[in-house]
Coordinates of C-alpha atoms and ligand atoms in Angstrom, one line a residue:
M3 CA 0.0 0.0 0.0
D4 CA 2.8 2.4 0.9
T5 CA 4.6 1.9 -2.4
L6 CA 1.4 2.9 -4.2
A7 CA 0.7 5.8 -1.9
N8 CA 4.1 7.6 -2.1
P9 CA 4.1 8.7 -5.8
L10 CA 0.8 10.4 -5.4
I11 CA 2.3 13.2 -3.3
G12 CA 2.7 16.1 -5.7
F13 CA 0.6 14.4 -8.4
A14 CA -2.6 14.6 -6.4
T15 CA -2.0 18.2 -5.6
D16 CA -1.2 18.9 -9.3
G17 CA -4.5 20.4 -10.2
S18 CA -3.6 20.6 -13.9
R19 CA -3.4 16.8 -14.0
W20 CA -6.9 16.4 -12.6
Q21 CA -8.0 19.2 -15.0
Q22 CA -6.8 16.9 -17.9
L23 CA -8.9 14.1 -16.5
A24 CA -11.9 16.4 -16.2
N25 CA -11.4 17.3 -19.8
Q26 CA -11.5 13.7 -20.9
I27 CA -14.6 12.5 -19.1
S28 CA -18.3 13.4 -19.2
G29 CA -18.5 13.2 -15.4
T30 CA -16.9 15.5 -12.7
V31 CA -13.6 15.5 -11.0
I32 CA -13.6 16.9 -7.4
T33 CA -10.4 17.7 -5.5
P34 CA -10.0 18.6 -1.8
Q35 CA -9.9 22.3 -2.9
D36 CA -13.4 22.1 -4.5
P37 CA -16.5 23.2 -2.4
Q38 CA -18.3 20.0 -3.3
Y39 CA -15.6 17.8 -1.8
D40 CA -17.1 17.4 1.7
T41 CA -20.4 16.4 0.3
A42 CA -19.0 14.1 -2.3
R43 CA -16.7 12.2 0.1
R44 CA -19.7 11.5 2.5
G45 CA -21.4 8.1 2.6
F46 CA -24.8 7.1 4.1
N47 CA -22.9 6.2 7.2
L48 CA -21.8 9.5 8.7
A49 CA -19.5 7.7 11.1
V50 CA -17.1 7.3 8.1
D51 CA -14.9 10.3 7.7
Q52 CA -12.8 9.6 4.6
H53 CA -10.5 11.9 2.7
P54 CA -9.8 10.7 -0.9
A55 CA -7.0 12.3 -2.9
V56 CA -9.5 13.0 -5.7
I57 CA -13.1 12.1 -6.4
V58 CA -14.4 11.1 -9.8
A59 CA -18.2 11.2 -10.3
A60 CA -18.5 8.9 -13.3
H61 CA -21.3 9.2 -15.8
T62 CA -20.3 6.4 -18.1
A63 CA -18.3 3.2 -18.3
A64 CA -15.8 5.1 -20.4
D65 CA -15.4 7.6 -17.6
V66 CA -14.5 4.8 -15.2
Q67 CA -12.0 3.4 -17.7
T68 CA -10.3 6.8 -18.1
A69 CA -10.3 7.4 -14.3
V70 CA -8.7 4.1 -13.7
Q71 CA -5.9 4.9 -16.1
F72 CA -5.3 8.2 -14.4
A73 CA -5.2 6.5 -11.0
A74 CA -2.7 4.0 -12.3
E75 CA -0.4 6.8 -13.6
A76 CA -0.7 8.6 -10.3
G77 CA 0.0 5.4 -8.3
L78 CA -3.3 5.9 -6.5
G79 CA -5.4 3.1 -5.0
I80 CA -9.0 3.1 -6.1
S81 CA -12.2 3.0 -4.0
V82 CA -15.7 2.7 -5.4
Q83 CA -18.9 4.0 -3.9
S84 CA -22.5 4.3 -5.0
T85 CA -24.5 5.2 -1.9
G86 CA -21.9 4.7 0.9
H87 CA -24.2 2.3 2.8
G88 CA -21.5 -0.3 3.2
I89 CA -18.1 1.3 3.4
I90 CA -15.5 -1.2 4.4
S91 CA -12.2 0.7 3.9
M92 CA -12.0 4.4 3.9
A93 CA -11.0 6.0 0.6
D94 CA -8.2 8.0 2.3
E95 CA -5.5 9.0 -0.3
N96 CA -7.2 6.9 -2.9
M97 CA -9.1 8.0 -6.0
L98 CA -12.8 7.6 -5.0
I99 CA -14.9 6.7 -8.0
L100 CA -18.6 7.6 -7.4
T101 CA -21.0 5.7 -9.6
S102 CA -24.0 7.6 -8.1
P103 CA -24.7 9.6 -11.3
M104 CA -25.1 6.3 -13.3
T105 CA -28.7 5.5 -12.5
A106 CA -30.3 4.2 -15.8
V107 CA -32.7 1.3 -15.4
R108 CA -34.1 -0.3 -18.5
V109 CA -36.7 -3.1 -18.1
N110 CA -37.4 -5.8 -20.7
G111 CA -40.8 -7.0 -19.6
A112 CA -41.0 -9.9 -22.1
A113 CA -37.6 -11.3 -21.0
Q114 CA -38.3 -10.4 -17.3
T115 CA -34.9 -8.7 -16.9
A116 CA -33.6 -5.3 -16.1
W117 CA -30.4 -3.5 -17.1
V118 CA -29.3 -1.5 -14.1
E119 CA -26.4 1.0 -14.0
A120 CA -24.0 0.9 -11.1
G121 CA -25.4 4.0 -9.3
A122 CA -29.0 2.9 -9.2
K123 CA -30.7 2.3 -5.9
W124 CA -33.2 -0.5 -5.4
G125 CA -36.1 1.9 -5.1
M126 CA -35.4 3.1 -8.7
V127 CA -35.5 -0.5 -10.0
L128 CA -38.6 -1.3 -8.0
Q129 CA -40.4 1.8 -9.4
A130 CA -39.3 0.9 -13.0
T131 CA -40.3 -2.8 -12.8
Q132 CA -43.6 -2.8 -10.9
P133 CA -45.6 -1.4 -13.9
F134 CA -44.5 -4.5 -15.8
G135 CA -45.8 -6.7 -12.9
L136 CA -42.3 -7.6 -12.0
A137 CA -40.1 -7.3 -9.0
P138 CA -36.3 -7.3 -8.3
L139 CA -34.7 -9.0 -5.3
L140 CA -34.1 -6.0 -3.2
G141 CA -33.4 -6.0 0.6
S142 CA -35.1 -4.2 3.4
S143 CA -34.2 -0.7 2.2
P144 CA -34.9 0.6 -1.3
D145 CA -32.2 3.3 -0.6
V146 CA -29.4 0.7 -0.8
G147 CA -27.3 0.5 -4.0
V148 CA -28.2 -2.4 -6.3
V149 CA -24.6 -3.3 -7.2
G150 CA -22.9 -3.1 -3.7
Y151 CA -25.8 -5.2 -2.3
T152 CA -25.6 -7.8 -5.0
L153 CA -21.8 -8.2 -4.9
G154 CA -22.1 -9.3 -1.3
G155 CA -25.0 -11.7 -1.9
G156 CA -28.1 -9.7 -1.3
F157 CA -30.8 -11.2 0.9
G158 CA -34.2 -9.6 1.0
W159 CA -37.9 -10.2 1.5
L160 CA -38.2 -12.5 -1.5
G161 CA -35.0 -14.4 -0.7
R162 CA -36.5 -17.7 0.4
K163 CA -38.7 -17.9 -2.7
Y164 CA -36.3 -16.6 -5.4
G165 CA -32.8 -16.7 -3.8
L166 CA -30.1 -14.1 -3.5
S167 CA -29.8 -11.1 -5.7
A168 CA -26.3 -12.4 -6.7
D169 CA -28.0 -15.6 -7.9
S170 CA -30.2 -13.6 -10.3
V171 CA -27.5 -11.7 -12.3
N172 CA -27.3 -12.6 -16.0
Y173 CA -24.2 -10.6 -16.6
F174 CA -22.1 -7.7 -15.3
E175 CA -20.3 -5.0 -17.3
V176 CA -17.0 -4.5 -15.5
V177 CA -14.0 -2.2 -15.8
T178 CA -10.8 -4.0 -14.5
V179 CA -8.1 -2.1 -12.7
D180 CA -6.0 -2.1 -15.9
G181 CA -8.8 -0.3 -17.7
R182 CA -10.4 -3.0 -19.8
L183 CA -14.2 -3.1 -20.2
L184 CA -15.4 -6.7 -19.9
R185 CA -18.7 -8.4 -20.2
V186 CA -18.8 -11.0 -17.4
S187 CA -21.3 -13.8 -17.5
A188 CA -21.6 -17.6 -17.3
T189 CA -19.9 -17.8 -20.7
E190 CA -17.7 -14.7 -20.8
N191 CA -15.0 -14.2 -18.2
S192 CA -16.8 -16.8 -16.2
D193 CA -14.1 -16.9 -13.5
L194 CA -14.9 -13.3 -12.6
F195 CA -18.7 -14.1 -12.8
W196 CA -18.2 -16.8 -10.2
G197 CA -16.2 -14.4 -7.9
M198 CA -18.3 -11.3 -8.2
R199 CA -21.5 -13.1 -7.1
G200 CA -20.9 -13.0 -3.4
G201 CA -17.2 -12.2 -3.4
G202 CA -17.6 -8.4 -3.1
G203 CA -16.3 -5.6 -5.2
G204 CA -12.5 -6.2 -5.1
L205 CA -12.1 -7.8 -8.5
G206 CA -13.3 -5.0 -10.8
I207 CA -15.6 -2.0 -11.0
V208 CA -19.1 -2.9 -12.1
T209 CA -20.6 -0.2 -14.3
G210 CA -23.9 -2.0 -14.9
M211 CA -25.6 -5.4 -14.8
E212 CA -28.5 -7.3 -16.1
I213 CA -30.7 -9.0 -13.5
R214 CA -33.7 -11.3 -13.6
L215 CA -37.1 -10.2 -12.3
Y216 CA -40.0 -12.1 -10.8
P217 CA -43.8 -11.8 -11.0
V218 CA -44.6 -10.1 -7.7
T219 CA -46.8 -7.1 -7.3
T220 CA -48.7 -7.8 -4.1
V221 CA -47.5 -9.4 -0.9
Y222 CA -48.9 -10.0 2.6
G223 CA -46.5 -8.3 4.9
G224 CA -46.0 -6.3 8.0
N225 CA -45.1 -6.5 11.7
L226 CA -46.5 -7.9 14.9
F227 CA -45.5 -6.1 18.1
Y228 CA -45.5 -7.9 21.4
P229 CA -44.3 -6.6 24.9
V230 CA -40.6 -7.0 25.2
D231 CA -41.0 -9.1 28.3
M232 CA -42.6 -11.7 26.1
A233 CA -39.4 -11.9 24.1
H234 CA -38.4 -15.5 25.1
E235 CA -41.9 -16.9 24.3
V236 CA -42.1 -15.0 21.0
M237 CA -38.6 -16.1 19.9
A238 CA -39.2 -19.7 20.8
R239 CA -42.5 -19.6 18.9
F240 CA -40.7 -18.0 15.9
R241 CA -38.5 -21.1 15.9
E242 CA -41.6 -23.3 15.6
W243 CA -43.2 -21.1 12.9
T244 CA -40.1 -21.0 10.7
A245 CA -39.4 -24.7 11.0
V246 CA -42.3 -25.4 8.7
A247 CA -42.6 -22.1 6.8
P248 CA -43.2 -22.3 3.1
D249 CA -40.6 -20.6 0.8
E250 CA -43.1 -17.8 0.0
L251 CA -42.6 -16.6 3.6
T252 CA -39.4 -14.7 4.5
S253 CA -39.5 -13.5 8.1
S254 CA -37.6 -12.3 11.0
V255 CA -37.9 -11.8 14.8
L256 CA -36.3 -8.9 16.6
I257 CA -35.9 -6.9 19.7
M258 CA -36.5 -3.3 18.7
N259 CA -35.6 -0.3 20.9
F260 CA -37.3 2.7 19.2
P261 CA -35.4 5.9 19.9
P262 CA -37.1 8.6 21.9
I263 CA -37.1 11.1 19.0
P264 CA -40.0 13.5 18.4
D265 CA -40.9 12.3 14.8
M266 CA -41.6 8.8 16.1
P267 CA -45.3 8.0 16.7
E268 CA -46.0 8.3 20.4
V269 CA -47.2 4.7 20.6
I270 CA -43.7 3.4 20.0
R271 CA -41.5 6.4 20.8
G272 CA -38.7 5.4 23.2
K273 CA -40.3 2.0 23.8
S274 CA -39.0 -1.6 23.3
F275 CA -40.8 -4.5 21.7
V276 CA -40.2 -8.0 20.5
M277 CA -41.5 -8.0 16.9
V278 CA -42.2 -10.6 14.2
R279 CA -42.0 -9.2 10.7
G280 CA -42.3 -10.8 7.3
C281 CA -43.3 -10.9 3.7
Y282 CA -45.5 -13.6 2.1
C283 CA -45.3 -13.5 -1.7
G284 CA -48.0 -16.1 -2.4
P285 CA -51.8 -15.6 -2.4
A286 CA -52.9 -13.2 0.4
D287 CA -55.4 -15.6 2.0
E288 CA -52.5 -18.1 2.5
G289 CA -50.4 -15.4 4.1
E290 CA -53.3 -14.5 6.4
A291 CA -53.7 -18.1 7.3
L292 CA -50.1 -18.3 8.3
L293 CA -50.5 -15.3 10.6
R294 CA -53.2 -17.1 12.5
F295 CA -50.4 -19.0 14.3
W296 CA -49.7 -15.7 16.0
R297 CA -53.0 -14.0 16.1
D298 CA -54.8 -17.1 17.6
W299 CA -52.0 -17.4 20.2
R300 CA -51.8 -13.9 21.8
A301 CA -53.2 -10.7 20.5
P302 CA -50.3 -8.5 19.5
L303 CA -50.1 -4.9 20.9
L304 CA -49.9 -3.7 17.2
D305 CA -50.5 -5.7 14.1
D306 CA -50.0 -4.2 10.7
F307 CA -49.7 -7.3 8.6
K308 CA -51.8 -6.8 5.5
T309 CA -52.1 -7.1 1.8
M310 CA -49.8 -4.5 0.3
P311 CA -48.4 -3.5 -3.0
F312 CA -44.8 -4.8 -3.3
S313 CA -43.9 -1.2 -4.1
A314 CA -44.5 -0.5 -0.4
V315 CA -42.2 -3.3 0.8
A316 CA -39.9 -0.8 2.5
T317 CA -42.6 -0.2 5.1
I318 CA -41.9 -3.6 6.6
S319 CA -38.5 -2.7 8.0
N320 CA -38.9 1.1 7.8
D321 CA -35.1 1.5 7.6
P322 CA -33.8 5.1 7.9
V323 CA -33.4 7.0 4.6
D324 CA -31.5 10.0 5.9
P325 CA -27.7 9.5 6.4
L326 CA -26.8 8.9 10.0
P327 CA -23.7 7.6 11.9
G328 CA -24.1 4.0 12.8
L329 CA -22.7 0.5 13.3
S330 CA -23.9 -2.8 11.8
S331 CA -22.6 -6.2 12.8
G332 CA -23.9 -9.7 12.6
A333 CA -23.2 -13.5 12.2
W334 CA -24.9 -16.7 11.1
L335 CA -26.5 -18.6 14.0
R336 CA -26.5 -22.4 14.1
E337 CA -29.9 -22.4 15.7
L338 CA -32.3 -20.3 17.8
H339 CA -31.5 -22.4 20.9
D340 CA -33.0 -21.3 24.2
D341 CA -29.5 -20.2 25.3
V342 CA -29.2 -18.0 22.1
I343 CA -32.6 -16.4 22.9
D344 CA -31.5 -15.7 26.4
T345 CA -28.3 -14.1 25.3
I346 CA -30.0 -11.9 22.7
I347 CA -32.6 -10.8 25.3
D348 CA -29.9 -10.2 27.9
R349 CA -27.9 -7.9 25.6
A350 CA -30.5 -6.3 23.3
A351 CA -33.5 -5.7 25.6
P352 CA -33.4 -2.9 28.2
H353 CA -32.5 -3.9 31.7
N354 CA -32.2 -1.1 34.3
G355 CA -31.5 1.3 31.4
P356 CA -31.6 1.3 27.6
S357 CA -29.6 -1.1 25.4
P358 CA -27.0 0.6 23.2
L359 CA -28.6 -1.2 20.2
I360 CA -31.5 0.0 18.1
F361 CA -32.2 -3.6 17.2
A362 CA -31.1 -7.2 17.3
E363 CA -32.8 -9.1 14.5
V364 CA -32.7 -12.7 13.4
R365 CA -33.7 -13.2 9.8
H366 CA -34.9 -16.6 8.5
A367 CA -33.0 -17.6 5.3
G368 CA -32.8 -21.0 3.5
G369 CA -35.4 -22.0 0.9
A370 CA -34.2 -21.1 -2.6
I371 CA -30.9 -19.7 -1.2
A372 CA -30.0 -23.1 0.2
R373 CA -31.2 -25.1 -2.8
M374 CA -28.8 -23.3 -5.2
D375 CA -25.7 -25.3 -6.0
A376 CA -23.1 -24.1 -3.5
A377 CA -20.3 -24.2 -6.1
A378 CA -22.2 -21.9 -8.5
N379 CA -20.7 -18.8 -7.2
A380 CA -18.5 -17.3 -4.4
Y381 CA -21.3 -16.7 -1.9
G382 CA -20.6 -18.7 1.3
H383 CA -22.8 -20.2 4.1
R384 CA -25.7 -21.0 1.7
Q385 CA -26.9 -23.7 4.1
E386 CA -27.2 -21.5 7.2
T387 CA -30.8 -20.3 7.9
L388 CA -30.6 -17.8 10.8
L389 CA -28.9 -14.5 10.3
L390 CA -28.3 -12.2 13.3
Q391 CA -27.9 -8.5 12.7
L392 CA -27.0 -6.0 15.4
V393 CA -27.4 -2.3 14.6
G394 CA -26.9 0.9 16.7
V395 CA -26.5 4.6 16.2
T396 CA -23.1 6.1 17.0
P397 CA -23.2 9.9 17.1
T398 CA -19.5 10.3 18.2
P399 CA -16.3 8.2 17.6
E400 CA -16.3 7.4 21.4
V401 CA -19.9 6.0 21.2
H402 CA -18.8 4.1 18.0
E403 CA -15.9 2.5 19.8
A404 CA -18.0 1.6 22.9
L405 CA -20.7 0.0 20.7
S406 CA -18.1 -1.9 18.7
Q407 CA -16.8 -3.3 22.0
F408 CA -20.3 -4.1 23.2
V409 CA -21.1 -5.9 20.0
N410 CA -17.9 -7.9 20.2
E411 CA -18.8 -9.0 23.7
F412 CA -22.3 -9.8 22.6
K413 CA -21.0 -12.1 19.9
L414 CA -18.4 -13.6 22.2
A415 CA -21.3 -14.6 24.5
L416 CA -22.9 -16.3 21.5
Q417 CA -19.7 -17.9 20.2
P418 CA -20.6 -21.6 20.5
W419 CA -23.7 -20.9 18.3
L420 CA -22.0 -18.8 15.6
A421 CA -21.4 -20.1 12.1
G422 CA -19.5 -17.5 10.2
V423 CA -20.5 -14.0 8.9
Y424 CA -22.6 -12.4 6.2
M425 CA -20.4 -9.7 4.6
N426 CA -23.3 -7.3 3.8
F427 CA -24.0 -6.9 7.5
L428 CA -20.4 -6.1 8.5
E429 CA -18.7 -2.8 8.0
G430 CA -15.3 -1.2 8.6
G431 CA -12.7 -2.8 10.7
E432 CA -14.8 -5.9 11.6
S433 CA -15.4 -6.5 7.9
R434 CA -11.7 -6.3 7.1
Q435 CA -10.8 -8.6 10.0
R436 CA -13.5 -11.3 9.6
V437 CA -13.8 -11.7 5.8
Q438 CA -12.3 -15.3 5.9
E439 CA -15.3 -16.3 8.1
A440 CA -17.6 -15.6 5.2
Y441 CA -16.3 -18.4 3.0
P442 CA -15.3 -22.0 3.1
V443 CA -11.5 -22.3 2.8
E444 CA -11.5 -23.3 -0.8
K445 CA -13.8 -20.5 -1.9
Y446 CA -11.6 -18.0 0.0
S447 CA -8.5 -19.3 -1.7
R448 CA -10.1 -19.1 -5.1
L449 CA -11.1 -15.5 -4.5
M450 CA -7.4 -14.8 -3.5
Q451 CA -6.3 -16.4 -6.8
L452 CA -8.8 -14.2 -8.7
K453 CA -7.6 -11.1 -7.0
A454 CA -4.0 -12.0 -7.9
Q455 CA -5.1 -12.4 -11.5
Y456 CA -7.2 -9.3 -11.9
D457 CA -5.7 -6.9 -9.3
P458 CA -2.3 -8.3 -8.3
E459 CA -1.2 -5.0 -6.7
N460 CA -4.4 -4.6 -4.7
R461 CA -5.2 -1.3 -6.3
L462 CA -8.9 -1.7 -5.8
R463 CA -9.3 -1.3 -2.1
S464 CA -12.9 -0.8 -1.3
G465 CA -14.0 -4.4 -1.8
F466 CA -13.9 -7.1 0.8
N467 CA -10.4 -7.4 2.3
I468 CA -9.3 -10.4 0.2
P469 CA -5.7 -10.0 -0.6
P470 CA -4.1 -11.3 -3.9
A471 CA -2.6 -14.8 -3.6
R472 CA 1.2 -14.7 -3.5
Ligands
LIG4 C1 -30.4 0.5 5.9 C2 -29.7 -0.7 5.3 C3 -30.4 -1.8 5.0 C4 -29.8 -2.9 4.4 N1 -30.5 -4.0 4.1 C5 -29.9 -5.1 3.6 C6 -30.7 -6.3 3.3 O1 -31.9 -6.3 3.5 N2 -30.0 -7.3 2.7 C7 -28.7 -7.3 2.5 O2 -28.2 -8.3 1.9 N3 -27.9 -6.2 2.8 C8 -28.5 -5.1 3.3 N4 -27.8 -4.0 3.7 C9 -26.3 -4.1 3.5 C10 -26.0 -3.6 2.1 O3 -26.3 -4.5 1.1 C11 -24.5 -3.3 2.0 O4 -24.1 -2.3 2.9 C12 -24.0 -3.0 0.6 O5 -22.6 -3.0 0.6 C13 -24.5 -1.6 0.2 O6 -24.2 -1.3 -1.1 P1 -24.2 0.2 -1.6 O7 -23.8 0.2 -3.0 O8 -25.5 0.8 -1.2 O9 -23.1 0.9 -0.7 P2 -21.6 1.5 -1.0 O10 -21.1 1.8 0.3 O11 -21.7 2.5 -2.1 O12 -20.9 0.2 -1.6 C14 -20.5 -0.8 -0.7 C15 -19.3 -1.5 -1.3 O13 -19.7 -2.2 -2.4 C16 -18.7 -2.2 -3.4 N5 -19.2 -1.5 -4.6 C17 -20.3 -0.7 -4.7 N6 -20.4 -0.3 -6.0 C18 -19.5 -1.0 -6.7 C19 -19.2 -1.1 -8.1 N7 -19.9 -0.4 -9.0 N8 -18.2 -1.9 -8.5 C20 -17.5 -2.6 -7.6 N9 -17.7 -2.5 -6.2 C21 -18.7 -1.7 -5.8 C22 -17.5 -1.4 -2.8 O14 -16.7 -2.3 -2.3 C23 -18.2 -0.6 -1.7 O15 -17.3 -0.4 -0.7 C24 -28.4 -2.9 4.2 C25 -27.7 -1.8 4.6 C26 -28.3 -0.7 5.1 C27 -27.5 0.5 5.5

């Protein structure tokens, strides 16, 4: 890294050089001297304070190719960002390529596919596809970037029925660090196609991709709220419910600590609940019948499960849309054993004071995800069915550090039950440290070989921390 960083001194401050780059692309070049610099270097997660040497807001694949060549001449490392929802390594002293201006989405209704540029968010794809009666495999938030999400796997509310987003890619268009523009599919550059579906963004810069779509316009989805002191019973019952759940149902159980902020409805403001949430993508009456398992058992405090247009799927998780400083962590759980439930309640529910977490959620995976041939692409842990995610807000670096320690201890307490990590739910230092836990040994070593082949000097530094094989 140091050998690459040294030559940039002088070059990066040579404004005329960046002016040349600006003259050759249709996008924008932003240097630390420019007034837009502070906005451009920001991501969704405001806890990330990165200082790239130069920022290139790309408008086309050709812009990305030109930018990559300039970065090589300057000896700069490269970082890529669309929304900044999942920053793993800060872009300090690198060229940061922003794909956010590249937002084209073109739907082919007959073929049930969409071409999506690298800066598109899921909400844009959802909006473009629903009029065709089709849906993409987005996650809980339509504000997340399509490409970053997919490179890490991509597990959303249609996951158990239709699999991961990575499993539904027909082809990628990719700029390699040496500036080539490649089509990457099952038949063209198939080694990269294997590695980019679940292996993260370390092998090349995706400028667009074609994805498959599915016939979903209406779902039966929502949340049940129970008192937090029922958490053990509810989680144990969730274990029973999901043991026989059809693939059409993707669901989760969580302890939710709603923050005491004024724009929160009073009924939930500052309060904690144990919640069951889910999305059933088959006929609504079947979804309703599945919910009787809960409604006939104990009346929830709040129950907003209903038939809804799939375009409203974001209301199930209600993830924040405005940038904020936060921390996300997680791990696969072997089972929702009583001891696991007790540990989650012990750490995530309030006891003599609030928990530092906003939520601790266990999502139910499996179904189509587990049925896909494990060798088909780089994604690991296909057989695991319970995914724990821990999320908190961290307004200062000190709070971030304290929460990071809290989360480590939480996971240490769960250690006997953990079965590896899901990279999309890790960020920053934890992501860099634990990447090997996301893959079986042979997949990880194949990803290292691919990195050695496509980026031997590790110039592309924002992807998962998988070094080139030596
Ligand atoms: C509110 C919220 C909800 C979420 N919900 C889900 C969910 O339901 N399911 C799920 O699986 N994940 C979920 N995630 C995690 C999310 O998928 C990851 O954080 C993902 O990395 C975000 O991608 P992005 O492009 O939006 O973010 P960015 O920070 O812009 O990109 C993340 C990383 O992806 C890589 N990357 C991005 N674009 C490119 C490109 N064009 N070429 C090469 N590499 C690239 C880079 O390595 C970059 O560091 C959620 C995250 C948040 C914050």
